């Protein structure tokens, strides 16, 4: 068993953008790693998207995480910078959430967690979902990228010759894990045989 200091807490936030499968697969992979504790926040629209896209009961989805917090719970430990979570990811991340984070509008726990990442210089990864992008989207993402936020649209790579939709999903999940500094074998690395 790992000691408390060896355990990383990763906050996984889910918004209402399409792509709930990425969050599900990410949580499933993180659950396999004994050195990771997950704290989950799902927006109201995220709950609707999970039910619609995954045909999954939200309580079954919650079971994929170690801790679950309501998006309005500003008394959650992760709502404070004094709580030492390691990193956060919004997967999928709506443009509404990008705008809230880029403009410091922390009106829910998801935006507050991101605000903490920015002010405490913690890793923040946004799996942005929108196409095409307008100038406002690009300006908000540019502002965040300049602050060190990883902006990662779920773009598939075809050099790995994916054969199924799961292959495409796992490529993105593997890249998310790479950016969260979690070892994984989900990604066929360029140059690997």
CSV table of C-alpha atoms in Angstrom, one decimal:
chain,number,residue,atom,x,y,z
A,1,UNK,CA,0.0,0.0,0.0
A,2,UNK,CA,1.3,3.5,-0.9
A,3,UNK,CA,1.8,6.0,1.8
A,4,UNK,CA,-0.4,9.1,1.8
A,5,UNK,CA,2.5,11.2,0.4
A,6,UNK,CA,2.8,8.9,-2.6
A,7,UNK,CA,-0.8,9.3,-3.6
A,8,UNK,CA,-1.8,11.9,-6.2
A,9,UNK,CA,-5.3,13.4,-6.1
A,10,UNK,CA,-6.6,14.2,-9.5
A,11,UNK,CA,-9.8,16.2,-9.9
A,12,UNK,CA,-11.9,15.1,-12.9
A,13,UNK,CA,-14.6,17.6,-14.0
A,14,UNK,CA,-17.3,16.8,-16.6
A,15,UNK,CA,-19.3,19.4,-18.4
A,16,UNK,CA,-22.2,19.1,-20.8
A,17,UNK,CA,-20.1,19.1,-24.0
A,18,UNK,CA,-20.3,16.0,-26.1
A,19,UNK,CA,-17.7,13.4,-25.3
A,20,UNK,CA,-18.7,11.9,-21.9
A,21,UNK,CA,-17.1,8.6,-23.1
A,22,UNK,CA,-13.7,10.3,-22.6
A,23,UNK,CA,-14.4,11.0,-19.0
A,24,UNK,CA,-15.7,7.5,-18.4
A,25,UNK,CA,-12.6,5.9,-19.9
A,26,UNK,CA,-10.3,8.3,-18.1
A,27,UNK,CA,-11.9,7.4,-14.7
A,28,UNK,CA,-11.7,3.7,-15.5
A,29,UNK,CA,-8.0,4.0,-16.2
A,30,UNK,CA,-7.3,6.1,-13.1
A,31,UNK,CA,-9.2,3.6,-11.0
A,32,UNK,CA,-6.6,1.0,-11.9
A,33,UNK,CA,-3.8,3.0,-10.5
A,34,UNK,CA,-3.4,2.6,-6.7
A,35,UNK,CA,-1.3,5.8,-6.5
A,36,UNK,CA,-4.2,7.9,-7.6
A,37,UNK,CA,-7.3,9.2,-5.8
A,38,UNK,CA,-10.0,10.8,-8.0
A,39,UNK,CA,-12.3,13.5,-7.0
A,40,UNK,CA,-15.2,14.0,-9.5
A,41,UNK,CA,-17.4,17.0,-10.2
A,42,UNK,CA,-20.1,16.8,-12.9
A,43,UNK,CA,-22.1,19.8,-14.0
A,44,UNK,CA,-25.9,19.6,-14.4
A,45,UNK,CA,-25.6,19.5,-18.1
A,46,UNK,CA,-22.8,16.9,-17.7
A,47,UNK,CA,-25.2,14.6,-15.9
A,48,UNK,CA,-27.7,15.0,-18.8
A,49,UNK,CA,-24.9,14.2,-21.4
A,50,UNK,CA,-23.7,11.2,-19.5
A,51,UNK,CA,-27.3,9.8,-19.4
A,52,UNK,CA,-27.9,10.6,-23.0
A,53,UNK,CA,-24.5,9.6,-24.6
A,54,UNK,CA,-23.6,6.7,-22.4
A,55,UNK,CA,-27.1,5.4,-21.5
A,56,UNK,CA,-25.7,5.1,-18.0
A,57,UNK,CA,-27.2,5.9,-14.6
A,58,UNK,CA,-25.3,8.8,-13.0
A,59,UNK,CA,-24.8,6.9,-9.8
A,60,UNK,CA,-23.0,4.1,-11.7
A,61,UNK,CA,-20.8,6.8,-13.2
A,62,UNK,CA,-20.1,8.3,-9.8
A,63,UNK,CA,-18.8,4.8,-8.6
A,64,UNK,CA,-15.9,5.3,-11.0
A,65,UNK,CA,-14.5,8.0,-8.7
A,66,UNK,CA,-13.2,7.9,-5.1
A,67,UNK,CA,-14.9,11.2,-4.1
A,68,UNK,CA,-17.8,12.9,-5.7
A,69,UNK,CA,-18.9,16.5,-5.2
A,70,UNK,CA,-21.9,18.6,-6.4
A,71,UNK,CA,-21.0,21.4,-8.8
A,72,UNK,CA,-22.5,23.9,-6.2
A,73,UNK,CA,-20.6,22.5,-3.2
A,74,UNK,CA,-18.2,25.3,-2.3
A,75,UNK,CA,-17.6,23.5,1.1
A,76,UNK,CA,-15.9,20.6,-0.7
A,77,UNK,CA,-12.2,20.2,0.2
A,78,UNK,CA,-11.2,20.8,-3.4
A,79,UNK,CA,-12.8,24.3,-3.3
A,80,UNK,CA,-9.9,25.5,-1.3
A,81,UNK,CA,-6.3,26.2,-2.4
A,82,UNK,CA,-5.2,24.8,1.0
A,83,UNK,CA,-6.4,21.4,-0.1
A,84,UNK,CA,-3.4,19.8,-1.9
A,85,UNK,CA,-4.9,18.1,-4.9
A,86,UNK,CA,-2.3,17.6,-7.6
A,87,UNK,CA,-4.0,18.4,-10.9
A,88,UNK,CA,-7.3,18.8,-12.6
A,89,UNK,CA,-8.8,18.0,-15.9
A,90,UNK,CA,-12.1,19.0,-17.5
A,91,UNK,CA,-13.2,16.2,-19.8
A,92,UNK,CA,-15.1,17.1,-22.0
A,93,UNK,CA,-14.8,20.9,-21.6
A,94,UNK,CA,-17.5,23.1,-23.0
A,95,UNK,CA,-16.7,26.5,-24.4
A,96,UNK,CA,-18.9,27.9,-21.6
A,97,UNK,CA,-16.5,26.4,-19.1
A,98,UNK,CA,-13.4,27.6,-21.1
A,99,UNK,CA,-14.9,31.1,-20.9
A,100,UNK,CA,-15.6,30.9,-17.2
A,101,UNK,CA,-12.0,29.7,-16.4
A,102,UNK,CA,-10.4,32.2,-18.8
A,103,UNK,CA,-12.2,35.1,-17.2
A,104,UNK,CA,-12.0,34.1,-13.6
A,105,UNK,CA,-15.8,33.5,-13.3
A,106,UNK,CA,-15.8,30.8,-10.6
A,107,UNK,CA,-19.5,30.5,-10.2
A,108,UNK,CA,-19.4,26.7,-9.7
A,109,UNK,CA,-17.0,24.1,-8.3
A,110,UNK,CA,-15.6,23.2,-11.7
A,111,UNK,CA,-14.5,26.8,-12.4
A,112,UNK,CA,-13.3,27.2,-8.8
A,113,UNK,CA,-11.1,24.1,-9.0
A,114,UNK,CA,-9.6,25.5,-12.2
A,115,UNK,CA,-9.1,28.9,-10.6
A,116,UNK,CA,-7.2,27.1,-7.8
A,117,UNK,CA,-5.0,25.4,-10.4
A,118,UNK,CA,-4.2,28.7,-11.9
A,119,UNK,CA,-3.5,30.6,-8.7
A,120,UNK,CA,-1.5,27.7,-7.1
A,121,UNK,CA,0.3,26.8,-10.3
A,122,UNK,CA,-1.1,23.3,-10.5
A,123,UNK,CA,-1.5,21.2,-13.7
A,124,UNK,CA,-4.7,21.9,-15.5
A,125,UNK,CA,-5.8,20.1,-18.7
A,126,UNK,CA,-8.9,21.0,-20.7
A,127,UNK,CA,-10.3,18.6,-23.2
A,128,UNK,CA,-12.0,21.2,-25.3
A,129,UNK,CA,-15.0,20.2,-27.4
A,130,UNK,CA,-16.3,22.5,-30.2
A,131,UNK,CA,-16.0,22.8,-33.9
A,132,UNK,CA,-15.6,25.1,-35.7
A,133,UNK,CA,-14.0,27.5,-33.3
A,134,UNK,CA,-14.9,31.2,-33.3
A,135,UNK,CA,-12.5,34.1,-32.4
A,136,UNK,CA,-13.9,34.3,-28.8
A,137,UNK,CA,-13.2,30.5,-28.2
A,138,UNK,CA,-9.7,31.0,-29.6
A,139,UNK,CA,-9.0,34.1,-27.5
A,140,UNK,CA,-10.1,32.4,-24.4
A,141,UNK,CA,-8.0,29.3,-25.1
A,142,UNK,CA,-5.0,31.4,-26.0
A,143,UNK,CA,-5.3,33.3,-22.7
A,144,UNK,CA,-5.3,30.0,-20.8
A,145,UNK,CA,-2.5,28.5,-22.8
A,146,UNK,CA,-0.3,31.5,-22.0
A,147,UNK,CA,-1.0,30.7,-18.3
A,148,UNK,CA,0.3,27.2,-18.7
A,149,UNK,CA,-3.1,25.4,-19.2
A,150,UNK,CA,-2.9,22.4,-21.5
A,151,UNK,CA,-5.5,22.8,-24.2
A,152,UNK,CA,-6.2,19.4,-25.7
A,153,UNK,CA,-9.0,18.9,-28.1
A,154,UNK,CA,-9.7,15.2,-28.6
A,155,UNK,CA,-8.1,14.9,-32.0
A,156,UNK,CA,-7.3,11.3,-33.1
A,157,UNK,CA,-4.0,10.3,-34.6
A,158,UNK,CA,-4.0,7.9,-37.5
A,159,UNK,CA,-0.4,6.8,-37.4
A,160,UNK,CA,-1.4,4.2,-34.9
A,161,UNK,CA,-3.9,2.7,-37.5
A,162,UNK,CA,-7.0,2.7,-35.2
A,163,UNK,CA,-9.4,-0.1,-36.0
A,164,UNK,CA,-12.3,0.8,-33.6
A,165,UNK,CA,-13.8,3.8,-32.0
A,166,UNK,CA,-12.3,2.6,-28.7
A,167,UNK,CA,-8.9,2.8,-30.3
A,168,UNK,CA,-9.5,6.5,-31.1
A,169,UNK,CA,-10.9,7.2,-27.6
A,170,UNK,CA,-8.0,5.4,-25.8
A,171,UNK,CA,-5.5,7.5,-27.8
A,172,UNK,CA,-6.9,10.7,-26.3
A,173,UNK,CA,-7.2,9.2,-22.9
A,174,UNK,CA,-3.6,8.0,-23.0
A,175,UNK,CA,-2.5,11.6,-24.0
A,176,UNK,CA,-4.5,13.0,-21.1
A,177,UNK,CA,-2.8,10.5,-18.7
A,178,UNK,CA,0.6,11.5,-20.2
A,179,UNK,CA,-0.2,15.2,-19.4
A,180,UNK,CA,-1.3,14.3,-15.8
A,181,UNK,CA,2.0,12.4,-15.5
A,182,UNK,CA,0.3,9.0,-15.1
A,183,UNK,CA,2.1,6.1,-16.7
A,184,UNK,CA,0.1,4.2,-19.3
A,185,UNK,CA,0.3,2.0,-22.3
A,186,UNK,CA,-2.7,3.3,-24.1
A,187,UNK,CA,-0.8,5.3,-26.7
A,188,UNK,CA,1.2,3.8,-29.5
A,189,UNK,CA,4.3,6.0,-29.3
A,190,UNK,CA,5.7,7.4,-32.5
A,191,UNK,CA,8.8,5.4,-33.3
A,192,UNK,CA,7.9,2.4,-31.1
A,193,UNK,CA,7.6,-0.9,-32.9
